[in-house]
Amino acid sequence: MFVPLKGSWALIFGVSSGMGKATARALAEAGCNIIGVHFDLAEGRQQAEQYAKTLGELGVEAHFFNLNVAAKQSRAELVPVIGDLTSGVGPRVILHSVAYGTLTSLLPTQDGQEAEVPGVTPKQLTMTVDVMGHSLVYWIQDLVRAELVPRGAKIFAMTSAGGTRVLSGYAPVSAAKATLEAHVRDLAVELAPRGVAVNAIRAGTTVTPALQKIPGSEKLIAHCRDINPGGRLTRTEDVAEAIVALSCTDSSWLTGNVIGVDGGEALVV
């Protein structure tokens, strides 16, 4: 059954960039109020604040919070605010689109000038998996305790092809994405009795600030543009449109999946 989003709330982690930013706008255009969490400094913070105002001009409420998504204190501070803003109901849509981690190899390597690039450290690996993987679980735990995950809620987590493939310099993030996908499966089962759907969204190659930080991303972008059956790369708007469409159903039967939004890219890579 189709359920309009107008007047409901969405909680978006990573709202100031990439998939989170595009999805916030698409949901706002559908009438959904936005609670956004981001972690930016100086100019980035100002841009995020301006974007919240832009969303508000669409006729919805938009409240952005500049907080470390992985910090326990951030959850302690924001969960009560979420309760107040949503009048104790909680968000209908939750999107975990967090791209913050270490990009390197697991083992020491040689760069083009024969200088050694050290492999990932325990601190870097732990931080990357915690921020991009485990933080979803911690937020859902606290929201469930506060009774702010209503029946019919849709939870989405942004993963990537790197969760199952080897990309140069992507090893710690690959581990985080694999962890995130495992959490999606378990959360889907544990939240099923509550009528809550949990899915991972695997976008095709999309030019975002996060992608451009990956070593060799220029070659990856060119390759995927050439082979995509749709004749172009995936856009953030493609992902946002899919999330809005999936959020408009009252069914919780589509759950525990990794859903590709890539124009068929994964079929021909």
mmCIF file with all atom_site columns, N, CA and C in Angstrom, residues 218-248:
data_model
loop_
_atom_site.group_PDB
_atom_site.id
_atom_site.type_symbol
_atom_site.label_atom_id
_atom_site.label_alt_id
_atom_site.label_comp_id
_atom_site.label_asym_id
_atom_site.label_entity_id
_atom_site.label_seq_id
_atom_site.pdbx_PDB_ins_code
_atom_site.Cartn_x
_atom_site.Cartn_y
_atom_site.Cartn_z
_atom_site.occupancy
_atom_site.B_iso_or_equiv
_atom_site.pdbx_formal_charge
_atom_site.auth_seq_id
_atom_site.auth_comp_id
_atom_site.auth_asym_id
_atom_site.auth_atom_id
_atom_site.pdbx_PDB_model_num
ATOM 1  N N  . GLU A 1 218 ? 40.028 8.015  -10.939 1.00 0.00 ? 218 GLU A N  1
ATOM 2  C CA . GLU A 1 218 ? 39.821 8.509  -12.296 1.00 0.00 ? 218 GLU A CA 1
ATOM 3  C C  . GLU A 1 218 ? 39.674 7.355  -13.280 1.00 0.00 ? 218 GLU A C  1
ATOM 4  N N  . LYS A 1 219 ? 40.526 6.337  -13.138 1.00 0.00 ? 219 LYS A N  1
ATOM 5  C CA . LYS A 1 219 ? 40.446 5.171  -14.028 1.00 0.00 ? 219 LYS A CA 1
ATOM 6  C C  . LYS A 1 219 ? 39.148 4.401  -13.794 1.00 0.00 ? 219 LYS A C  1
ATOM 7  N N  . LEU A 1 220 ? 38.761 4.275  -12.530 1.00 0.00 ? 220 LEU A N  1
ATOM 8  C CA . LEU A 1 220 ? 37.522 3.567  -12.204 1.00 0.00 ? 220 LEU A CA 1
ATOM 9  C C  . LEU A 1 220 ? 36.323 4.277  -12.816 1.00 0.00 ? 220 LEU A C  1
ATOM 10 N N  . ILE A 1 221 ? 36.293 5.587  -12.688 1.00 0.00 ? 221 ILE A N  1
ATOM 11 C CA . ILE A 1 221 ? 35.189 6.381  -13.228 1.00 0.00 ? 221 ILE A CA 1
ATOM 12 C C  . ILE A 1 221 ? 35.101 6.206  -14.745 1.00 0.00 ? 221 ILE A C  1
ATOM 13 N N  . ALA A 1 222 ? 36.236 6.313  -15.422 1.00 0.00 ? 222 ALA A N  1
ATOM 14 C CA . ALA A 1 222 ? 36.260 6.185  -16.882 1.00 0.00 ? 222 ALA A CA 1
ATOM 15 C C  . ALA A 1 222 ? 35.806 4.790  -17.318 1.00 0.00 ? 222 ALA A C  1
ATOM 16 N N  . HIS A 1 223 ? 36.285 3.770  -16.624 1.00 0.00 ? 223 HIS A N  1
ATOM 17 C CA . HIS A 1 223 ? 35.926 2.391  -16.971 1.00 0.00 ? 223 HIS A CA 1
ATOM 18 C C  . HIS A 1 223 ? 34.426 2.150  -16.802 1.00 0.00 ? 223 HIS A C  1
ATOM 19 N N  . CYS A 1 224 ? 33.896 2.563  -15.661 1.00 0.00 ? 224 CYS A N  1
ATOM 20 C CA . CYS A 1 224 ? 32.481 2.306  -15.380 1.00 0.00 ? 224 CYS A CA 1
ATOM 21 C C  . CYS A 1 224 ? 31.564 3.125  -16.272 1.00 0.00 ? 224 CYS A C  1
ATOM 22 N N  . ARG A 1 225 ? 32.011 4.303  -16.673 1.00 0.00 ? 225 ARG A N  1
ATOM 23 C CA . ARG A 1 225 ? 31.215 5.092  -17.618 1.00 0.00 ? 225 ARG A CA 1
ATOM 24 C C  . ARG A 1 225 ? 31.138 4.378  -18.968 1.00 0.00 ? 225 ARG A C  1
ATOM 25 N N  . ASP A 1 226 ? 32.213 3.750  -19.355 1.00 0.00 ? 226 ASP A N  1
ATOM 26 C CA . ASP A 1 226 ? 32.258 3.068  -20.650 1.00 0.00 ? 226 ASP A CA 1
ATOM 27 C C  . ASP A 1 226 ? 31.405 1.805  -20.682 1.00 0.00 ? 226 ASP A C  1
ATOM 28 N N  . ILE A 1 227 ? 31.352 1.084  -19.558 1.00 0.00 ? 227 ILE A N  1
ATOM 29 C CA . ILE A 1 227 ? 30.693 -0.223 -19.589 1.00 0.00 ? 227 ILE A CA 1
ATOM 30 C C  . ILE A 1 227 ? 29.253 -0.213 -19.079 1.00 0.00 ? 227 ILE A C  1
ATOM 31 N N  . ASN A 1 228 ? 28.814 0.861  -18.447 1.00 0.00 ? 228 ASN A N  1
ATOM 32 C CA . ASN A 1 228 ? 27.458 0.862  -17.903 1.00 0.00 ? 228 ASN A CA 1
ATOM 33 C C  . ASN A 1 228 ? 26.427 0.733  -19.026 1.00 0.00 ? 228 ASN A C  1
ATOM 34 N N  . PRO A 1 229 ? 25.508 -0.227 -18.918 1.00 0.00 ? 229 PRO A N  1
ATOM 35 C CA . PRO A 1 229 ? 24.499 -0.412 -19.975 1.00 0.00 ? 229 PRO A CA 1
ATOM 36 C C  . PRO A 1 229 ? 23.656 0.832  -20.228 1.00 0.00 ? 229 PRO A C  1
ATOM 37 N N  . GLY A 1 230 ? 23.515 1.685  -19.205 1.00 0.00 ? 230 GLY A N  1
ATOM 38 C CA . GLY A 1 230 ? 22.721 2.895  -19.360 1.00 0.00 ? 230 GLY A CA 1
ATOM 39 C C  . GLY A 1 230 ? 23.451 4.015  -20.059 1.00 0.00 ? 230 GLY A C  1
ATOM 40 N N  . GLY A 1 231 ? 24.738 3.812  -20.343 1.00 0.00 ? 231 GLY A N  1
ATOM 41 C CA . GLY A 1 231 ? 25.502 4.801  -21.087 1.00 0.00 ? 231 GLY A CA 1
ATOM 42 C C  . GLY A 1 231 ? 26.012 5.969  -20.275 1.00 0.00 ? 231 GLY A C  1
ATOM 43 N N  . ARG A 1 232 ? 25.891 5.890  -18.960 1.00 0.00 ? 232 ARG A N  1
ATOM 44 C CA . ARG A 1 232 ? 26.400 6.958  -18.091 1.00 0.00 ? 232 ARG A CA 1
ATOM 45 C C  . ARG A 1 232 ? 26.672 6.395  -16.710 1.00 0.00 ? 232 ARG A C  1
ATOM 46 N N  . LEU A 1 233 ? 27.290 7.204  -15.865 1.00 0.00 ? 233 LEU A N  1
ATOM 47 C CA . LEU A 1 233 ? 27.496 6.825  -14.476 1.00 0.00 ? 233 LEU A CA 1
ATOM 48 C C  . LEU A 1 233 ? 26.206 7.002  -13.673 1.00 0.00 ? 233 LEU A C  1
ATOM 49 N N  . THR A 1 234 ? 26.163 6.372  -12.531 1.00 0.00 ? 234 THR A N  1
ATOM 50 C CA . THR A 1 234 ? 25.055 6.585  -11.596 1.00 0.00 ? 234 THR A CA 1
ATOM 51 C C  . THR A 1 234 ? 25.154 7.998  -11.026 1.00 0.00 ? 234 THR A C  1
ATOM 52 N N  . ARG A 1 235 ? 24.016 8.605  -10.787 1.00 0.00 ? 235 ARG A N  1
ATOM 53 C CA . ARG A 1 235 ? 23.966 9.935  -10.174 1.00 0.00 ? 235 ARG A CA 1
ATOM 54 C C  . ARG A 1 235 ? 23.365 9.820  -8.775  1.00 0.00 ? 235 ARG A C  1
ATOM 55 N N  . THR A 1 236 ? 23.710 10.756 -7.919  1.00 0.00 ? 236 THR A N  1
ATOM 56 C CA . THR A 1 236 ? 23.142 10.737 -6.566  1.00 0.00 ? 236 THR A CA 1
ATOM 57 C C  . THR A 1 236 ? 21.621 10.817 -6.617  1.00 0.00 ? 236 THR A C  1
ATOM 58 N N  . GLU A 1 237 ? 21.106 11.496 -7.622  1.00 0.00 ? 237 GLU A N  1
ATOM 59 C CA . GLU A 1 237 ? 19.649 11.618 -7.759  1.00 0.00 ? 237 GLU A CA 1
ATOM 60 C C  . GLU A 1 237 ? 18.995 10.272 -8.059  1.00 0.00 ? 237 GLU A C  1
ATOM 61 N N  . ASP A 1 238 ? 19.709 9.373  -8.748  1.00 0.00 ? 238 ASP A N  1
ATOM 62 C CA . ASP A 1 238 ? 19.176 8.031  -9.013  1.00 0.00 ? 238 ASP A CA 1
ATOM 63 C C  . ASP A 1 238 ? 18.945 7.292  -7.703  1.00 0.00 ? 238 ASP A C  1
ATOM 64 N N  . VAL A 1 239 ? 19.924 7.401  -6.807  1.00 0.00 ? 239 VAL A N  1
ATOM 65 C CA . VAL A 1 239 ? 19.838 6.729  -5.515  1.00 0.00 ? 239 VAL A CA 1
ATOM 66 C C  . VAL A 1 239 ? 18.730 7.340  -4.663  1.00 0.00 ? 239 VAL A C  1
ATOM 67 N N  . ALA A 1 240 ? 18.670 8.673  -4.660  1.00 0.00 ? 240 ALA A N  1
ATOM 68 C CA . ALA A 1 240 ? 17.641 9.364  -3.887  1.00 0.00 ? 240 ALA A CA 1
ATOM 69 C C  . ALA A 1 240 ? 16.244 8.971  -4.347  1.00 0.00 ? 240 ALA A C  1
ATOM 70 N N  . GLU A 1 241 ? 16.053 8.884  -5.653  1.00 0.00 ? 241 GLU A N  1
ATOM 71 C CA . GLU A 1 241 ? 14.742 8.508  -6.208  1.00 0.00 ? 241 GLU A CA 1
ATOM 72 C C  . GLU A 1 241 ? 14.350 7.099  -5.758  1.00 0.00 ? 241 GLU A C  1
ATOM 73 N N  . ALA A 1 242 ? 15.320 6.176  -5.748  1.00 0.00 ? 242 ALA A N  1
ATOM 74 C CA . ALA A 1 242 ? 15.036 4.806  -5.327  1.00 0.00 ? 242 ALA A CA 1
ATOM 75 C C  . ALA A 1 242 ? 14.644 4.753  -3.856  1.00 0.00 ? 242 ALA A C  1
ATOM 76 N N  . ILE A 1 243 ? 15.351 5.514  -3.022  1.00 0.00 ? 243 ILE A N  1
ATOM 77 C CA . ILE A 1 243 ? 15.052 5.508  -1.592  1.00 0.00 ? 243 ILE A CA 1
ATOM 78 C C  . ILE A 1 243 ? 13.662 6.079  -1.328  1.00 0.00 ? 243 ILE A C  1
ATOM 79 N N  . VAL A 1 244 ? 13.310 7.153  -2.026  1.00 0.00 ? 244 VAL A N  1
ATOM 80 C CA . VAL A 1 244 ? 11.962 7.724  -1.859  1.00 0.00 ? 244 VAL A CA 1
ATOM 81 C C  . VAL A 1 244 ? 10.911 6.705  -2.266  1.00 0.00 ? 244 VAL A C  1
ATOM 82 N N  . ALA A 1 245 ? 11.122 6.027  -3.388  1.00 0.00 ? 245 ALA A N  1
ATOM 83 C CA . ALA A 1 245 ? 10.151 5.046  -3.864  1.00 0.00 ? 245 ALA A CA 1
ATOM 84 C C  . ALA A 1 245 ? 9.983  3.907  -2.861  1.00 0.00 ? 245 ALA A C  1
ATOM 85 N N  . LEU A 1 246 ? 11.078 3.427  -2.314  1.00 0.00 ? 246 LEU A N  1
ATOM 86 C CA . LEU A 1 246 ? 11.029 2.326  -1.351  1.00 0.00 ? 246 LEU A CA 1
ATOM 87 C C  . LEU A 1 246 ? 10.426 2.765  -0.017  1.00 0.00 ? 246 LEU A C  1
ATOM 88 N N  . SER A 1 247 ? 10.486 4.053  0.258   1.00 0.00 ? 247 SER A N  1
ATOM 89 C CA . SER A 1 247 ? 9.971  4.571  1.526   1.00 0.00 ? 247 SER A CA 1
ATOM 90 C C  . SER A 1 247 ? 8.466  4.794  1.496   1.00 0.00 ? 247 SER A C  1
ATOM 91 N N  . CYS A 1 248 ? 7.879  4.762  0.320   1.00 0.00 ? 248 CYS A N  1
ATOM 92 C CA . CYS A 1 248 ? 6.459  5.075  0.177   1.00 0.00 ? 248 CYS A CA 1
ATOM 93 C C  . CYS A 1 248 ? 5.550  3.858  0.293   1.00 0.00 ? 248 CYS A C  1
#
